PDB file of C-alpha atoms in Angstrom:
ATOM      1  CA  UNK A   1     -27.149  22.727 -13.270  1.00 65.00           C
ATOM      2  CA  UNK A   2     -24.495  21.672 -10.893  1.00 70.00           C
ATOM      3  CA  UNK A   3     -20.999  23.730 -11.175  1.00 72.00           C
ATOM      4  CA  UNK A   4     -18.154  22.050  -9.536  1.00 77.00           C
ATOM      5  CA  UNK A   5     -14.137  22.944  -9.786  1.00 76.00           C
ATOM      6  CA  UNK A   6     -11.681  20.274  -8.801  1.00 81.00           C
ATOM      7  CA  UNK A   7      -8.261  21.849  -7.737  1.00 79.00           C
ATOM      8  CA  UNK A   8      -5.251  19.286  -7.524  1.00 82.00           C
ATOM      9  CA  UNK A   9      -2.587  20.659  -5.951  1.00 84.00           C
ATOM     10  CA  UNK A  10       1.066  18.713  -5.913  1.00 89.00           C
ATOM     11  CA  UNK A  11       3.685  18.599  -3.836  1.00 91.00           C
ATOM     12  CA  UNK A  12       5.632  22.234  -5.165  1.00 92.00           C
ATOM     13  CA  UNK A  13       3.408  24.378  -4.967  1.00 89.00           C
ATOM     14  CA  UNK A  14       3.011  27.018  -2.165  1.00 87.00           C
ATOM     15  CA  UNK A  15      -0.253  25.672  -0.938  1.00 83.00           C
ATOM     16  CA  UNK A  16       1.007  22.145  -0.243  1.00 89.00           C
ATOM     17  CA  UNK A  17       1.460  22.561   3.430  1.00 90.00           C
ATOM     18  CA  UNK A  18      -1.616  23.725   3.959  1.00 87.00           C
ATOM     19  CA  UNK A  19      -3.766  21.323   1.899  1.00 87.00           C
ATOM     20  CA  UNK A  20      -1.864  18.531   3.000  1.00 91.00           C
ATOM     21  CA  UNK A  21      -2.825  19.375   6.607  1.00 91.00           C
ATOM     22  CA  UNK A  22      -6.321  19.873   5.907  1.00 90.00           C
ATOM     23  CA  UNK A  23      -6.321  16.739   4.337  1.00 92.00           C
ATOM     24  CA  UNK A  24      -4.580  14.739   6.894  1.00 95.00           C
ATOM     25  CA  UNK A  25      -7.191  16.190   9.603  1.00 94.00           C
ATOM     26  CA  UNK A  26      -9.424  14.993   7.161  1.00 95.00           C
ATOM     27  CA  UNK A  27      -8.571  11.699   7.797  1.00 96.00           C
ATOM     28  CA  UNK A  28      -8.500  11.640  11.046  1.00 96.00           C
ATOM     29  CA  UNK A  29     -11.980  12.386  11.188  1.00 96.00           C
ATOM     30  CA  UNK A  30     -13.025   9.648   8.444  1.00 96.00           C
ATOM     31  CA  UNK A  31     -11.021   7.182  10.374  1.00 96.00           C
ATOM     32  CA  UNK A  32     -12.214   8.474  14.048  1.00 95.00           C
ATOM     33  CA  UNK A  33     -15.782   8.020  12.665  1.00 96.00           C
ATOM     34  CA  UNK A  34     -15.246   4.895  10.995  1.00 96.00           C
ATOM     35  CA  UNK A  35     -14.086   2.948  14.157  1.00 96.00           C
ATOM     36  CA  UNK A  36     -17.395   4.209  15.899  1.00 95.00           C
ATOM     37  CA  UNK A  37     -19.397   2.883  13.188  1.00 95.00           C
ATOM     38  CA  UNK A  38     -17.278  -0.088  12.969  1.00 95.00           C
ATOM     39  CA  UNK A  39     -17.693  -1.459  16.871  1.00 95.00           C
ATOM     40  CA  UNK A  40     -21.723  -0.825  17.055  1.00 94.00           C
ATOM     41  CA  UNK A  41     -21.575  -2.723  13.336  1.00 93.00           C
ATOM     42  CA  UNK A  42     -19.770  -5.963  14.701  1.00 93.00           C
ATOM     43  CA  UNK A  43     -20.723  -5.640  18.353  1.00 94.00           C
ATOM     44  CA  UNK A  44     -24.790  -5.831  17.106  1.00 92.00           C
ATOM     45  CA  UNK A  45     -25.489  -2.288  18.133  1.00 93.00           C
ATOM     46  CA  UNK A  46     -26.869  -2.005  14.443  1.00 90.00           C
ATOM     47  CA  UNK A  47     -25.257   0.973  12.146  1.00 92.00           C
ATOM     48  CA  UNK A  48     -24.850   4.829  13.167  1.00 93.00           C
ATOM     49  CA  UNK A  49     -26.593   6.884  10.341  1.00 92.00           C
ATOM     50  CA  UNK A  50     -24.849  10.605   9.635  1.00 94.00           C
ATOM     51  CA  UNK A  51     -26.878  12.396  12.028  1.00 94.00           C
ATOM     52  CA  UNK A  52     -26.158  10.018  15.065  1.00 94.00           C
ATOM     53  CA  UNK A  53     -22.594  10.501  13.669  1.00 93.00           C
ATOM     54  CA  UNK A  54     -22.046  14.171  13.179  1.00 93.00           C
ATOM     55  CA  UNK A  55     -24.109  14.981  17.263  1.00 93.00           C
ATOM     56  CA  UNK A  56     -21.086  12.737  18.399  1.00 92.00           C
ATOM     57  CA  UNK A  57     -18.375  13.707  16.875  1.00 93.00           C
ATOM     58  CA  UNK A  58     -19.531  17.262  17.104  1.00 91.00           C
ATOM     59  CA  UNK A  59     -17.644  18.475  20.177  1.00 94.00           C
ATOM     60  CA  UNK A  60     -14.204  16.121  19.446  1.00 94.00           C
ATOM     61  CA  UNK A  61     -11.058  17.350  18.073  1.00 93.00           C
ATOM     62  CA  UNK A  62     -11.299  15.853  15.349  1.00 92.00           C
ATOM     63  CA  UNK A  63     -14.411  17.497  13.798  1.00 94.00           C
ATOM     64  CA  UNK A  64     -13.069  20.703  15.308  1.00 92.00           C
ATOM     65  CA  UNK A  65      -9.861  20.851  13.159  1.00 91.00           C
ATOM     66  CA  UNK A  66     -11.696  21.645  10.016  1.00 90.00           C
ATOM     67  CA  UNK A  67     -14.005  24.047   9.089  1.00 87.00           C
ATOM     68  CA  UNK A  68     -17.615  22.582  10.024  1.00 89.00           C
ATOM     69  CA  UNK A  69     -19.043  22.597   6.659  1.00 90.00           C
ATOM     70  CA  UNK A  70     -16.004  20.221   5.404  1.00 91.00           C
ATOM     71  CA  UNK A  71     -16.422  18.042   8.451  1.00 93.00           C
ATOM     72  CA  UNK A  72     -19.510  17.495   7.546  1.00 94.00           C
ATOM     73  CA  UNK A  73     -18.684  16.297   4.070  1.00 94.00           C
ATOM     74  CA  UNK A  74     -16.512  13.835   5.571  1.00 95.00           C
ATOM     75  CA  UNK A  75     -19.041  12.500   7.438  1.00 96.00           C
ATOM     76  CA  UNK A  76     -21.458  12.578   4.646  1.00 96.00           C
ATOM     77  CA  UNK A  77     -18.588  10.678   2.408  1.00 94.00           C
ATOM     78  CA  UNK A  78     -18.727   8.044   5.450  1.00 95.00           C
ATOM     79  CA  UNK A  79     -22.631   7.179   5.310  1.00 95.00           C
ATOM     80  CA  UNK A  80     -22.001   6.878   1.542  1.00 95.00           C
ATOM     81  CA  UNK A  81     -19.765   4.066   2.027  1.00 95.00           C
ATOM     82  CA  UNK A  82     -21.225   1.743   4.535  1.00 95.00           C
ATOM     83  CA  UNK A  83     -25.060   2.066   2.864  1.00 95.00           C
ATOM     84  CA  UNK A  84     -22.550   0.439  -0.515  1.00 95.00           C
ATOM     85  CA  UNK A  85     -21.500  -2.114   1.818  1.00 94.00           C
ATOM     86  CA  UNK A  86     -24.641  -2.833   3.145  1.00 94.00           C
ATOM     87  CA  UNK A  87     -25.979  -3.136  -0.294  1.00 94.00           C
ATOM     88  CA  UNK A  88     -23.318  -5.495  -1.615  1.00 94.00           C
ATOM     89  CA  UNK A  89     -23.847  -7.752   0.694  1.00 93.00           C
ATOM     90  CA  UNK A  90     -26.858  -8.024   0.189  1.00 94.00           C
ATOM     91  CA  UNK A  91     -26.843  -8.251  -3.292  1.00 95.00           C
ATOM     92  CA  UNK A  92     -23.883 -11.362  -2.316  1.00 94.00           C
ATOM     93  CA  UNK A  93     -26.716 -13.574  -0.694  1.00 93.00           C
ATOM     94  CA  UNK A  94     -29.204 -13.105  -4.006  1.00 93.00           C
ATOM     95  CA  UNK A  95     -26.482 -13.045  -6.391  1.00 93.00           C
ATOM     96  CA  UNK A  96     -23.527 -14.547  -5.600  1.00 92.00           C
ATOM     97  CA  UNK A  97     -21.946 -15.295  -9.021  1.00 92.00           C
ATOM     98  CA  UNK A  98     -21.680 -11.447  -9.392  1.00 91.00           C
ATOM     99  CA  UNK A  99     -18.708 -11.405  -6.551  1.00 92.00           C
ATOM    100  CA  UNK A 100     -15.332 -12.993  -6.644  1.00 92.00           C
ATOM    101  CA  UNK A 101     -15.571 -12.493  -2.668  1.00 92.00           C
ATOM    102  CA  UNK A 102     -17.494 -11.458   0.214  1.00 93.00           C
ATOM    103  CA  UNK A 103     -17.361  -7.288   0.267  1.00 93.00           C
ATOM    104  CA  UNK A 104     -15.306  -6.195   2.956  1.00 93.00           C
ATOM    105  CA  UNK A 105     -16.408  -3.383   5.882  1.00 94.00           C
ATOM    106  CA  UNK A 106     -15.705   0.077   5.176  1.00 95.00           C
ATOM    107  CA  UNK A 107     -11.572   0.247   6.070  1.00 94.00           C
ATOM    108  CA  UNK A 108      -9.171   2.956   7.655  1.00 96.00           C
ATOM    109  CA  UNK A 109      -7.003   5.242   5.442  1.00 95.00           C
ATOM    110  CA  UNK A 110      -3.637   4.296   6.793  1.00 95.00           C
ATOM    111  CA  UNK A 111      -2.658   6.024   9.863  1.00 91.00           C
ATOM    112  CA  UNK A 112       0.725   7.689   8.628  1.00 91.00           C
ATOM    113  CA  UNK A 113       0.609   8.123   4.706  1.00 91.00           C
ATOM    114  CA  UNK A 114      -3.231   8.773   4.670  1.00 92.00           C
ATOM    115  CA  UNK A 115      -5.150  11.409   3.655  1.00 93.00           C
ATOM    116  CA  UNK A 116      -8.642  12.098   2.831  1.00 92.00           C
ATOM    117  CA  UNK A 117     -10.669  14.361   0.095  1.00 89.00           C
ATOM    118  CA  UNK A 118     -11.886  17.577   1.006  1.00 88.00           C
ATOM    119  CA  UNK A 119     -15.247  18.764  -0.289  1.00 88.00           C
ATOM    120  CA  UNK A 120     -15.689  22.492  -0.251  1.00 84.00           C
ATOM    121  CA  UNK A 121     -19.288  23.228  -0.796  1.00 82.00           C
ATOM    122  CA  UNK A 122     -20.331  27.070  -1.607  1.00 78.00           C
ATOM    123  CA  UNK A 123     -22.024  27.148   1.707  1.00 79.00           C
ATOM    124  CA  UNK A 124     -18.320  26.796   3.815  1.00 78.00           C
ATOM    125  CA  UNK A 125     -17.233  29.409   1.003  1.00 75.00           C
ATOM    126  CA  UNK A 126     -17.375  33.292   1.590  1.00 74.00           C
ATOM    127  CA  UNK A 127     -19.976  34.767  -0.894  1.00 75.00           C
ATOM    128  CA  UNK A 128     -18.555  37.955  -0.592  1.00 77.00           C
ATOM    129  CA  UNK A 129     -15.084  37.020  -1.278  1.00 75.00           C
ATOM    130  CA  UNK A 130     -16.031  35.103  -4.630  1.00 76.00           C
ATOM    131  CA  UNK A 131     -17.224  38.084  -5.945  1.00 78.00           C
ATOM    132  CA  UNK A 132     -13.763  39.165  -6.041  1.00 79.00           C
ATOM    133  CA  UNK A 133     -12.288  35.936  -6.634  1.00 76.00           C
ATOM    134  CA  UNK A 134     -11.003  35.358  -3.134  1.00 74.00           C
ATOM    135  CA  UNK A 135     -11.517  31.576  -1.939  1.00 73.00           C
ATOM    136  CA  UNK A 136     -11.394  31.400   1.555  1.00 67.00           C
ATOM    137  CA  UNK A 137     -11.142  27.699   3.149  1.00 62.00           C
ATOM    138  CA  UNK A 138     -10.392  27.914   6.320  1.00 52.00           C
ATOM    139  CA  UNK A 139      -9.612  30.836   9.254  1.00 55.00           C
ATOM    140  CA  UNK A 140      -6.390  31.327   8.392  1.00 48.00           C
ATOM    141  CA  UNK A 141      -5.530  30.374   4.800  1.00 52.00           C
ATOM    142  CA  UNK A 142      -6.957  32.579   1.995  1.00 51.00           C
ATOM    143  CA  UNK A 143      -6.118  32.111  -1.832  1.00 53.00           C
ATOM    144  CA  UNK A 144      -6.870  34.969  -4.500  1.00 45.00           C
ATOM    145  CA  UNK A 145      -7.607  33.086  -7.674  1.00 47.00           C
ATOM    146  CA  UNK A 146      -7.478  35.833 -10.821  1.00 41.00           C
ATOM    147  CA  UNK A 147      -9.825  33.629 -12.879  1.00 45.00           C
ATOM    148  CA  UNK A 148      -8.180  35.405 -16.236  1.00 41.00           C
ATOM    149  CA  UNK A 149      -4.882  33.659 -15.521  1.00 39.00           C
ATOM    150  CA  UNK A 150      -6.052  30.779 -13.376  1.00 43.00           C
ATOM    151  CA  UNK A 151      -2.730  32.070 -11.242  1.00 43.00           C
ATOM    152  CA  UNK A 152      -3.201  31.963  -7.466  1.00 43.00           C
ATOM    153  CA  UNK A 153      -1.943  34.019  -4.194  1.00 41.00           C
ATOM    154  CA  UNK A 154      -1.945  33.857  -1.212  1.00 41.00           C
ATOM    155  CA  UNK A 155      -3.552  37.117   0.869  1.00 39.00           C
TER     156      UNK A 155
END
């Protein structure tokens, strides 16, 4: 049984700055990534897989801004998209009746609205910490959650 929370947070509450940060690094990453993938796709270099990906992006600034387990989600949500475009097409050339159009390459999340989902797994999560309800996403940003309440704070 898989147990997954999905936290929203909008633009008042305390957390914002923080999240929206993360996020934005986020995209940076996907959209670093994505232009890699991108050239060696149209110059006939053939298509980076997530572990070609995640050795070269290892050691950039990118990767580095997040924690490594959430950089690695990113990547993962990367090779999830181009294998879908990869498949569309060629489902295109046997079926083409099923498309309106051709399916497009994997695109950029614009440069200066943009932001990207992070995934938390319970791996880049402190065990310990959980016990007591404290979620800890990054170095410097800890949240108590009271799960009675649902209220938050920040430690």
């Amino acid at each position: 049984m898989l147990v997954a929370e999905r936290h929203i947070i909008k633009k008042g509450h305390r957390f914002w700055a923080e999240i929206d940060n993360l996020s934005w690094q986020s995209k940076n990453l996907y959209n670093s990534a994505n232009y890699l993938i991108r050239q060696n796709f149209i110059y006939g270099h053939g298509y980076l897989t997530y572990n070609q990906m995640a050795s070269l992006r290892s050691k950039t600034e990118q990767y580095q801004a997040l924690p490594a387990k959430v950089s690695q989600q990113v990547l993962r949500g990367l090779d999830k998209n181009w294998p879908s475009f990869f498949a569309a097409s060629s489902e295109l050339k046997s079926h083409p009746d099923k498309f309106l159009g051709k399916p497009k390459i994997p695109g950029y999340k614009e440069p200066k609205k943009g932001r990207n989902l992070l995934v938390y797994t319970i791996q880049s999560l402190s065990k310990v910490g959980l016990r007591y309800g404290l979620v800890k996403l990054s170095p410097d940003f800890n949240c108590l959650a009271d799960k009675s309440s649902g209220a938050h704070s920040r430690s």
